[in-house]
PDB file of C-alpha atoms in Angstrom:
ATOM      1  CA  MET W  17      46.493  11.440 241.762  1.00 48.00           C
ATOM      2  CA  ASP W  18      49.734  12.639 240.193  1.00 52.00           C
ATOM      3  CA  ASN W  19      51.347   9.722 238.333  1.00 62.00           C
ATOM      4  CA  ASN W  20      54.791  11.054 239.219  1.00 76.00           C
ATOM      5  CA  LYS W  21      54.179  11.054 242.957  1.00 86.00           C
ATOM      6  CA  TRP W  22      56.073   8.418 244.944  1.00 92.00           C
ATOM      7  CA  PRO W  23      56.105   7.565 248.655  1.00 92.00           C
ATOM      8  CA  GLU W  24      59.150   8.268 250.802  1.00 92.00           C
ATOM      9  CA  VAL W  25      61.145   5.636 252.674  1.00 94.00           C
ATOM     10  CA  GLY W  26      59.578   5.281 256.118  1.00 93.00           C
ATOM     11  CA  ASP W  27      56.086   6.304 254.992  1.00 93.00           C
ATOM     12  CA  PHE W  28      53.065   4.236 255.950  1.00 95.00           C
ATOM     13  CA  VAL W  29      50.907   3.364 252.950  1.00 96.00           C
ATOM     14  CA  VAL W  30      47.556   1.680 252.371  1.00 96.00           C
ATOM     15  CA  CYS W  31      47.877  -1.280 250.015  1.00 97.00           C
ATOM     16  CA  ALA W  32      45.548  -3.725 248.305  1.00 96.00           C
ATOM     17  CA  VAL W  33      46.981  -7.239 248.107  1.00 97.00           C
ATOM     18  CA  LYS W  34      46.997  -8.219 244.440  1.00 96.00           C
ATOM     19  CA  ASN W  35      48.849 -11.520 244.316  1.00 96.00           C
ATOM     20  CA  VAL W  36      50.173 -13.859 247.016  1.00 96.00           C
ATOM     21  CA  THR W  37      53.067 -16.182 246.236  1.00 96.00           C
ATOM     22  CA  ASP W  38      55.215 -18.599 248.210  1.00 94.00           C
ATOM     23  CA  PHE W  39      57.896 -15.929 248.687  1.00 95.00           C
ATOM     24  CA  GLY W  40      55.823 -12.830 249.366  1.00 96.00           C
ATOM     25  CA  ALA W  41      52.917 -10.669 248.252  1.00 97.00           C
ATOM     26  CA  TYR W  42      52.456  -8.127 245.466  1.00 97.00           C
ATOM     27  CA  THR W  43      50.330  -5.110 246.281  1.00 97.00           C
ATOM     28  CA  THR W  44      49.051  -1.911 244.731  1.00 96.00           C
ATOM     29  CA  LEU W  45      49.387   1.344 246.650  1.00 96.00           C
ATOM     30  CA  GLU W  46      45.966   2.976 247.010  1.00 93.00           C
ATOM     31  CA  GLU W  47      47.280   6.522 247.455  1.00 91.00           C
ATOM     32  CA  TYR W  48      49.838   6.433 244.646  1.00 91.00           C
ATOM     33  CA  ASP W  49      47.845   5.749 241.500  1.00 88.00           C
ATOM     34  CA  GLY W  50      48.061   1.988 241.928  1.00 85.00           C
ATOM     35  CA  LYS W  51      51.859   1.783 241.882  1.00 94.00           C
ATOM     36  CA  GLU W  52      53.054  -1.725 242.677  1.00 95.00           C
ATOM     37  CA  GLY W  53      54.818  -2.748 245.865  1.00 97.00           C
ATOM     38  CA  PHE W  54      56.230  -6.037 247.091  1.00 98.00           C
ATOM     39  CA  ILE W  55      56.342  -7.546 250.594  1.00 97.00           C
ATOM     40  CA  HIS W  56      59.027 -10.219 250.888  1.00 97.00           C
ATOM     41  CA  ILE W  57      58.144 -13.212 253.065  1.00 96.00           C
ATOM     42  CA  SER W  58      60.731 -12.026 255.617  1.00 96.00           C
ATOM     43  CA  GLU W  59      58.752  -8.765 255.988  1.00 96.00           C
ATOM     44  CA  ILE W  60      55.349 -10.396 256.468  1.00 96.00           C
ATOM     45  CA  LYS W  61      55.673 -11.176 260.151  1.00 93.00           C
ATOM     46  CA  ALA W  62      58.324 -11.267 262.856  1.00 90.00           C
ATOM     47  CA  GLY W  63      59.641 -14.814 263.115  1.00 89.00           C
ATOM     48  CA  TRP W  64      59.351 -17.710 260.713  1.00 91.00           C
ATOM     49  CA  VAL W  65      56.536 -17.683 258.169  1.00 92.00           C
ATOM     50  CA  LYS W  66      55.649 -20.999 256.578  1.00 91.00           C
ATOM     51  CA  TYR W  67      52.712 -19.928 254.415  1.00 94.00           C
ATOM     52  CA  VAL W  68      52.293 -16.319 253.299  1.00 95.00           C
ATOM     53  CA  ARG W  69      48.571 -16.945 252.763  1.00 93.00           C
ATOM     54  CA  ASP W  70      48.160 -17.557 256.488  1.00 94.00           C
ATOM     55  CA  HIS W  71      48.804 -13.830 256.971  1.00 95.00           C
ATOM     56  CA  VAL W  72      47.617 -11.998 253.840  1.00 95.00           C
ATOM     57  CA  ARG W  73      45.122 -12.750 251.100  1.00 95.00           C
ATOM     58  CA  GLU W  74      44.200 -11.361 247.700  1.00 96.00           C
ATOM     59  CA  GLY W  75      41.896  -8.348 247.878  1.00 94.00           C
ATOM     60  CA  GLN W  76      42.800  -7.523 251.483  1.00 96.00           C
ATOM     61  CA  LYS W  77      43.541  -3.924 252.454  1.00 96.00           C
ATOM     62  CA  ILE W  78      46.649  -3.634 254.608  1.00 97.00           C
ATOM     63  CA  VAL W  79      48.990  -0.932 255.914  1.00 97.00           C
ATOM     64  CA  CYS W  80      52.692  -1.284 255.122  1.00 97.00           C
ATOM     65  CA  LYS W  81      55.873   0.648 255.783  1.00 96.00           C
ATOM     66  CA  VAL W  82      57.994   1.708 252.805  1.00 96.00           C
ATOM     67  CA  LEU W  83      61.496   0.197 252.952  1.00 97.00           C
ATOM     68  CA  ARG W  84      62.934   1.113 249.535  1.00 97.00           C
ATOM     69  CA  VAL W  85      61.792   3.020 246.454  1.00 96.00           C
ATOM     70  CA  ASP W  86      63.350   2.513 243.018  1.00 94.00           C
ATOM     71  CA  THR W  87      61.640   4.937 240.645  1.00 92.00           C
ATOM     72  CA  SER W  88      63.712   3.788 237.643  1.00 90.00           C
ATOM     73  CA  ARG W  89      62.420   0.228 238.030  1.00 90.00           C
ATOM     74  CA  ARG W  90      59.060   1.499 239.342  1.00 90.00           C
ATOM     75  CA  HIS W  91      59.510  -0.806 242.319  1.00 92.00           C
ATOM     76  CA  ILE W  92      58.679  -0.351 245.997  1.00 97.00           C
ATOM     77  CA  ASP W  93      59.746  -2.711 248.801  1.00 97.00           C
ATOM     78  CA  LEU W  94      57.345  -2.867 251.722  1.00 97.00           C
ATOM     79  CA  SER W  95      57.143  -4.265 255.234  1.00 97.00           C
ATOM     80  CA  LEU W  96      54.012  -5.500 256.962  1.00 97.00           C
ATOM     81  CA  LYS W  97      55.740  -6.590 260.171  1.00 96.00           C
ATOM     82  CA  ASP W  98      57.069  -3.073 260.892  1.00 95.00           C
ATOM     83  CA  VAL W  99      53.566  -1.643 261.362  1.00 95.00           C
ATOM     84  CA  ASN W 100      52.005  -1.807 264.809  1.00 93.00           C
ATOM     85  CA  GLU W 101      48.290  -1.717 265.546  1.00 92.00           C
ATOM     86  CA  HIS W 102      48.236   1.976 266.480  1.00 89.00           C
ATOM     87  CA  GLN W 103      50.061   2.964 263.282  1.00 92.00           C
ATOM     88  CA  LYS W 104      47.693   0.821 261.248  1.00 93.00           C
ATOM     89  CA  ARG W 105      44.554   2.406 262.725  1.00 92.00           C
ATOM     90  CA  ALA W 106      45.943   5.925 262.342  1.00 89.00           C
ATOM     91  CA  LYS W 107      46.914   5.366 258.712  1.00 93.00           C
ATOM     92  CA  ILE W 108      43.579   3.797 257.774  1.00 94.00           C
ATOM     93  CA  GLN W 109      41.741   6.746 259.324  1.00 91.00           C
ATOM     94  CA  GLU W 110      43.986   9.220 257.500  1.00 91.00           C
ATOM     95  CA  TRP W 111      43.340   7.402 254.206  1.00 94.00           C
ATOM     96  CA  LYS W 112      39.585   7.373 254.756  1.00 93.00           C
ATOM     97  CA  ASN W 113      39.646  11.076 255.582  1.00 92.00           C
ATOM     98  CA  GLU W 114      41.526  11.860 252.372  1.00 94.00           C
ATOM     99  CA  GLN W 115      38.971   9.858 250.402  1.00 94.00           C
ATOM    100  CA  LYS W 116      36.217  11.958 251.951  1.00 95.00           C
ATOM    101  CA  ALA W 117      38.086  15.166 251.129  1.00 95.00           C
ATOM    102  CA  GLU W 118      38.551  14.122 247.511  1.00 94.00           C
ATOM    103  CA  LYS W 119      34.814  13.471 247.187  1.00 96.00           C
ATOM    104  CA  TRP W 120      34.052  16.852 248.760  1.00 97.00           C
ATOM    105  CA  LEU W 121      36.388  18.553 246.308  1.00 96.00           C
ATOM    106  CA  GLN W 122      34.598  16.859 243.423  1.00 96.00           C
ATOM    107  CA  PHE W 123      31.355  18.281 244.785  1.00 95.00           C
ATOM    108  CA  VAL W 124      32.980  21.728 245.061  1.00 95.00           C
ATOM    109  CA  ALA W 125      34.130  21.457 241.448  1.00 95.00           C
ATOM    110  CA  GLU W 126      30.613  20.603 240.294  1.00 95.00           C
ATOM    111  CA  GLU W 127      28.993  23.373 242.336  1.00 94.00           C
ATOM    112  CA  ALA W 128      31.499  26.032 241.247  1.00 93.00           C
ATOM    113  CA  ARG W 129      31.862  24.617 237.719  1.00 94.00           C
ATOM    114  CA  LEU W 130      35.612  24.251 237.967  1.00 93.00           C
ATOM    115  CA  ASP W 131      37.578  22.547 235.213  1.00 94.00           C
ATOM    116  CA  LYS W 132      40.182  19.851 235.907  1.00 93.00           C
ATOM    117  CA  GLN W 133      43.064  22.291 235.969  1.00 94.00           C
ATOM    118  CA  GLN W 134      41.346  24.612 238.444  1.00 94.00           C
ATOM    119  CA  LEU W 135      40.492  21.676 240.698  1.00 94.00           C
ATOM    120  CA  GLN W 136      44.060  20.375 240.520  1.00 93.00           C
ATOM    121  CA  GLU W 137      45.393  23.800 241.517  1.00 94.00           C
ATOM    122  CA  ILE W 138      43.172  23.825 244.603  1.00 94.00           C
ATOM    123  CA  GLU W 139      44.205  20.270 245.529  1.00 93.00           C
ATOM    124  CA  ASP W 140      47.892  21.160 245.152  1.00 91.00           C
ATOM    125  CA  SER W 141      47.486  24.316 247.234  1.00 92.00           C
ATOM    126  CA  PHE W 142      45.723  22.319 249.973  1.00 93.00           C
ATOM    127  CA  ASP W 143      48.520  19.739 250.068  1.00 88.00           C
ATOM    128  CA  THR W 144      51.184  22.455 250.171  1.00 88.00           C
ATOM    129  CA  GLU W 145      49.512  24.799 252.670  1.00 89.00           C
ATOM    130  CA  PHE W 146      47.855  22.278 255.019  1.00 87.00           C
ATOM    131  CA  GLY W 147      49.686  18.994 254.426  1.00 86.00           C
ATOM    132  CA  SER W 148      46.580  17.199 253.183  1.00 89.00           C
ATOM    133  CA  LYS W 149      43.193  17.904 251.642  1.00 93.00           C
ATOM    134  CA  TYR W 150      41.312  16.769 254.730  1.00 91.00           C
ATOM    135  CA  SER W 151      43.388  19.064 256.951  1.00 89.00           C
ATOM    136  CA  ALA W 152      42.315  21.959 254.734  1.00 92.00           C
ATOM    137  CA  PHE W 153      38.673  21.076 255.336  1.00 94.00           C
ATOM    138  CA  GLU W 154      39.333  20.799 259.091  1.00 87.00           C
ATOM    139  CA  GLU W 155      40.788  24.299 259.061  1.00 86.00           C
ATOM    140  CA  ALA W 156      37.762  25.522 257.117  1.00 90.00           C
ATOM    141  CA  ALA W 157      35.426  23.924 259.650  1.00 87.00           C
ATOM    142  CA  MET W 158      37.091  25.793 262.492  1.00 78.00           C
ATOM    143  CA  ARG W 159      38.303  29.077 260.990  1.00 79.00           C
ATOM    144  CA  GLY W 160      35.855  29.607 258.149  1.00 87.00           C
ATOM    145  CA  GLU W 161      36.978  31.772 255.223  1.00 90.00           C
ATOM    146  CA  ASN W 162      40.031  32.945 257.204  1.00 86.00           C
ATOM    147  CA  ALA W 163      41.598  29.512 256.701  1.00 87.00           C
ATOM    148  CA  PHE W 164      42.300  30.397 253.061  1.00 92.00           C
ATOM    149  CA  SER W 165      43.491  33.991 253.420  1.00 87.00           C
ATOM    150  CA  ASN W 166      46.952  32.997 252.135  1.00 86.00           C
ATOM    151  CA  LEU W 167      45.606  31.200 249.068  1.00 90.00           C
ATOM    152  CA  LYS W 168      44.330  32.589 245.785  1.00 89.00           C
ATOM    153  CA  ILE W 169      40.946  30.881 245.683  1.00 92.00           C
ATOM    154  CA  ASP W 170      37.778  32.489 244.358  1.00 91.00           C
ATOM    155  CA  GLU W 171      35.470  33.733 247.147  1.00 92.00           C
ATOM    156  CA  LYS W 172      32.528  31.711 245.830  1.00 93.00           C
ATOM    157  CA  VAL W 173      34.630  28.538 245.899  1.00 94.00           C
ATOM    158  CA  VAL W 174      35.795  29.310 249.444  1.00 94.00           C
ATOM    159  CA  GLU W 175      32.177  29.757 250.570  1.00 95.00           C
ATOM    160  CA  ILE W 176      31.256  26.340 249.156  1.00 96.00           C
ATOM    161  CA  ILE W 177      34.276  24.697 250.809  1.00 96.00           C
ATOM    162  CA  VAL W 178      33.576  26.266 254.196  1.00 94.00           C
ATOM    163  CA  LYS W 179      29.885  25.300 254.175  1.00 94.00           C
ATOM    164  CA  LEU W 180      30.750  21.747 253.161  1.00 94.00           C
ATOM    165  CA  ALA W 181      33.391  21.500 255.888  1.00 93.00           C
ATOM    166  CA  GLN W 182      31.195  22.911 258.637  1.00 90.00           C
ATOM    167  CA  ASP W 183      28.289  20.655 257.613  1.00 91.00           C
ATOM    168  CA  ASN W 184      30.402  17.489 257.599  1.00 92.00           C
ATOM    169  CA  ILE W 185      33.232  17.795 260.124  1.00 86.00           C
ATOM    170  CA  LYS W 186      32.639  17.640 263.839  1.00 78.00           C
ATOM    171  CA  LEU W 187      35.839  18.818 265.472  1.00 71.00           C
ATOM    172  CA  PRO W 188      36.911  17.645 268.956  1.00 67.00           C
ATOM    173  CA  PHE W 189      36.853  21.164 270.351  1.00 75.00           C
ATOM    174  CA  VAL W 190      35.427  22.723 273.487  1.00 80.00           C
ATOM    175  CA  GLU W 191      33.558  25.990 273.842  1.00 79.00           C
ATOM    176  CA  ILE W 192      33.572  28.312 276.851  1.00 85.00           C
ATOM    177  CA  ALA W 193      32.381  31.870 277.399  1.00 86.00           C
ATOM    178  CA  GLY W 194      32.489  34.784 279.783  1.00 89.00           C
ATOM    179  CA  HIS W 195      31.353  38.398 279.998  1.00 90.00           C
ATOM    180  CA  ILE W 196      33.242  41.641 280.387  1.00 93.00           C
ATOM    181  CA  ASP W 197      31.586  44.844 281.609  1.00 93.00           C
ATOM    182  CA  LEU W 198      33.213  47.915 280.077  1.00 94.00           C
ATOM    183  CA  THR W 199      32.249  51.466 281.071  1.00 94.00           C
ATOM    184  CA  SER W 200      33.622  54.943 280.493  1.00 93.00           C
ATOM    185  CA  SER W 201      32.184  58.314 281.476  1.00 93.00           C
ATOM    186  CA  ALA W 202      34.541  60.222 279.172  1.00 93.00           C
ATOM    187  CA  PRO W 203      33.058  62.246 276.288  1.00 93.00           C
ATOM    188  CA  ASN W 204      34.668  59.777 273.878  1.00 93.00           C
ATOM    189  CA  GLY W 205      33.599  56.781 275.959  1.00 91.00           C
ATOM    190  CA  ILE W 206      32.342  54.808 272.967  1.00 91.00           C
ATOM    191  CA  GLU W 207      35.731  55.051 271.276  1.00 93.00           C
ATOM    192  CA  ILE W 208      37.466  54.035 274.503  1.00 94.00           C
ATOM    193  CA  ILE W 209      35.276  50.921 274.755  1.00 94.00           C
ATOM    194  CA  LYS W 210      36.018  50.102 271.120  1.00 92.00           C
ATOM    195  CA  GLU W 211      39.737  50.358 271.863  1.00 94.00           C
ATOM    196  CA  ALA W 212      39.329  47.917 274.746  1.00 94.00           C
ATOM    197  CA  LEU W 213      37.384  45.470 272.570  1.00 94.00           C
ATOM    198  CA  ARG W 214      40.056  45.672 269.882  1.00 93.00           C
ATOM    199  CA  ALA W 215      42.693  44.813 272.480  1.00 94.00           C
ATOM    200  CA  ALA W 216      40.619  41.830 273.592  1.00 93.00           C
ATOM    201  CA  SER W 217      40.178  40.548 270.040  1.00 91.00           C
ATOM    202  CA  GLU W 218      43.899  40.732 269.264  1.00 91.00           C
ATOM    203  CA  VAL W 219      44.634  37.654 271.374  1.00 90.00           C
ATOM    204  CA  LYS W 220      45.642  34.952 268.896  1.00 84.00           C
ATOM    205  CA  MET W 221      46.508  31.295 269.259  1.00 84.00           C
ATOM    206  CA  GLU W 222      46.706  28.518 266.688  1.00 78.00           C
ATOM    207  CA  ASP W 223      43.555  26.354 266.412  1.00 78.00           C
ATOM    208  CA  VAL W 224      41.560  28.768 268.608  1.00 87.00           C
ATOM    209  CA  ARG W 225      38.531  30.817 267.594  1.00 85.00           C
ATOM    210  CA  LEU W 226      37.704  33.952 269.580  1.00 89.00           C
ATOM    211  CA  ASP W 227      34.428  35.866 269.144  1.00 87.00           C
ATOM    212  CA  ILE W 228      33.321  38.984 271.022  1.00 89.00           C
ATOM    213  CA  THR W 229      29.686  40.137 270.811  1.00 86.00           C
ATOM    214  CA  TYR W 230      27.586  42.874 272.391  1.00 83.00           C
ATOM    215  CA  THR W 231      24.870  41.600 274.741  1.00 79.00           C
ATOM    216  CA  GLY W 232      23.587  44.875 276.234  1.00 79.00           C
ATOM    217  CA  ALA W 233      25.264  47.860 277.919  1.00 77.00           C
ATOM    218  CA  PRO W 234      27.751  47.600 279.493  1.00 88.00           C
ATOM    219  CA  ARG W 235      28.214  43.869 278.826  1.00 88.00           C
ATOM    220  CA  TYR W 236      30.108  42.041 276.079  1.00 92.00           C
ATOM    221  CA  ARG W 237      30.370  38.283 275.606  1.00 88.00           C
ATOM    222  CA  ILE W 238      33.713  36.596 274.912  1.00 91.00           C
ATOM    223  CA  ARG W 239      33.333  33.155 273.315  1.00 87.00           C
ATOM    224  CA  VAL W 240      36.305  30.828 272.864  1.00 89.00           C
ATOM    225  CA  ILE W 241      36.478  27.561 270.905  1.00 86.00           C
ATOM    226  CA  ALA W 242      39.718  25.633 271.463  1.00 87.00           C
ATOM    227  CA  PRO W 243      41.180  22.094 271.382  1.00 83.00           C
ATOM    228  CA  ASP W 244      40.836  21.671 275.157  1.00 83.00           C
ATOM    229  CA  TYR W 245      39.620  23.499 278.262  1.00 83.00           C
ATOM    230  CA  LYS W 246      43.096  24.490 279.450  1.00 87.00           C
ATOM    231  CA  ILE W 247      43.844  26.365 276.230  1.00 89.00           C
ATOM    232  CA  ALA W 248      40.330  27.839 276.107  1.00 89.00           C
ATOM    233  CA  GLU W 249      40.615  29.132 279.674  1.00 90.00           C
ATOM    234  CA  SER W 250      43.998  30.676 278.958  1.00 92.00           C
ATOM    235  CA  VAL W 251      42.750  32.546 275.878  1.00 93.00           C
ATOM    236  CA  LEU W 252      39.530  33.665 277.582  1.00 93.00           C
ATOM    237  CA  LYS W 253      41.447  35.018 280.574  1.00 93.00           C
ATOM    238  CA  GLU W 254      44.039  36.800 278.435  1.00 94.00           C
ATOM    239  CA  SER W 255      41.377  38.383 276.225  1.00 95.00           C
ATOM    240  CA  ALA W 256      39.424  39.700 279.214  1.00 94.00           C
ATOM    241  CA  GLU W 257      42.595  40.993 280.889  1.00 95.00           C
ATOM    242  CA  LYS W 258      43.644  42.830 277.707  1.00 95.00           C
ATOM    243  CA  ALA W 259      40.263  44.594 277.511  1.00 95.00           C
ATOM    244  CA  ILE W 260      40.256  45.583 281.194  1.00 95.00           C
ATOM    245  CA  GLU W 261      43.877  46.723 281.105  1.00 95.00           C
ATOM    246  CA  LYS W 262      43.178  48.915 278.068  1.00 94.00           C
ATOM    247  CA  ILE W 263      39.996  50.534 279.370  1.00 94.00           C
ATOM    248  CA  GLU W 264      41.512  51.234 282.798  1.00 95.00           C
ATOM    249  CA  TYR W 265      44.544  52.783 281.121  1.00 94.00           C
ATOM    250  CA  LEU W 266      42.150  55.073 279.209  1.00 93.00           C
ATOM    251  CA  GLY W 267      40.296  56.077 282.390  1.00 94.00           C
ATOM    252  CA  GLY W 268      37.364  53.663 282.256  1.00 94.00           C
ATOM    253  CA  GLU W 269      36.392  50.592 284.269  1.00 94.00           C
ATOM    254  CA  GLY W 270      36.193  46.904 283.453  1.00 94.00           C
ATOM    255  CA  ALA W 271      35.158  43.670 285.135  1.00 92.00           C
ATOM    256  CA  PHE W 272      35.236  40.024 284.045  1.00 92.00           C
ATOM    257  CA  HIS W 273      32.539  37.427 284.783  1.00 85.00           C
ATOM    258  CA  ARG W 274      33.404  33.816 284.006  1.00 74.00           C
ATOM    259  CA  HIS W 275      30.657  31.470 282.844  1.00 61.00           C
ATOM    260  CA  ALA W 276      30.526  27.797 283.501  1.00 48.00           C
ATOM    261  CA  GLU W 277      31.777  25.519 280.714  1.00 47.00           C
ATOM    262  CA  THR W 278      29.192  25.833 277.983  1.00 45.00           C
ATOM    263  CA  ALA W 279      29.663  23.082 275.490  1.00 46.00           C
ATOM    264  CA  LYS W 280      31.848  20.502 273.863  1.00 49.00           C
ATOM    265  CA  ALA W 281      31.889  20.850 270.098  1.00 46.00           C
TER     266      ALA W 281
END
């Protein structure tokens, strides 16, 4: 972790309780290279607190909200009482995911024989492009190599990242499919069908994967993986309509056959 990185006011942070006193608790911030934070007794719990140790103990992992950051004094004021149960669970999960991602990146570095600088460049690019390292792996799990088209990462490294992501991340996505029948009696019928398929494949939506495959004349399969069924249905319908609209415009015929819901990824 970058020693110069500091949390922002309002951030939720994972802390390890280092020392409990009568007037508060000293902690180290797990995500910020062990920088020290302090929770005043008034920020331990809403209402009157008689004994701080009734609420926190040495070695305990807790989630706090950042109240103030003084980089010149290397001091961070924290609040425990300003974190509700939902925020705590979400932050702990986010922290655990980032720990996983960091371990995966170490594996990538070993497999691709990357030096520390090369690994740091990838980590920085992940944080900048995706917001976090784990989010980068999530994108890789869903979009494959296309997730990194905007980044300058060696193809071999991308292959390792994608395989690792797809082997380890099970995304909460659904999969549906349908068929389109495309026919044309024109001399250039094959080209007309290709035009229709291109139109179908041009339907784009964030977090959605669209695949079109040939199953046997005149039938083509449209497969959609999306965050939920509503989005998947919308993309599937639009893709089929684009293909049929294009082939009919070019003098051919098209028909769409919807399948039942196929799977939940």
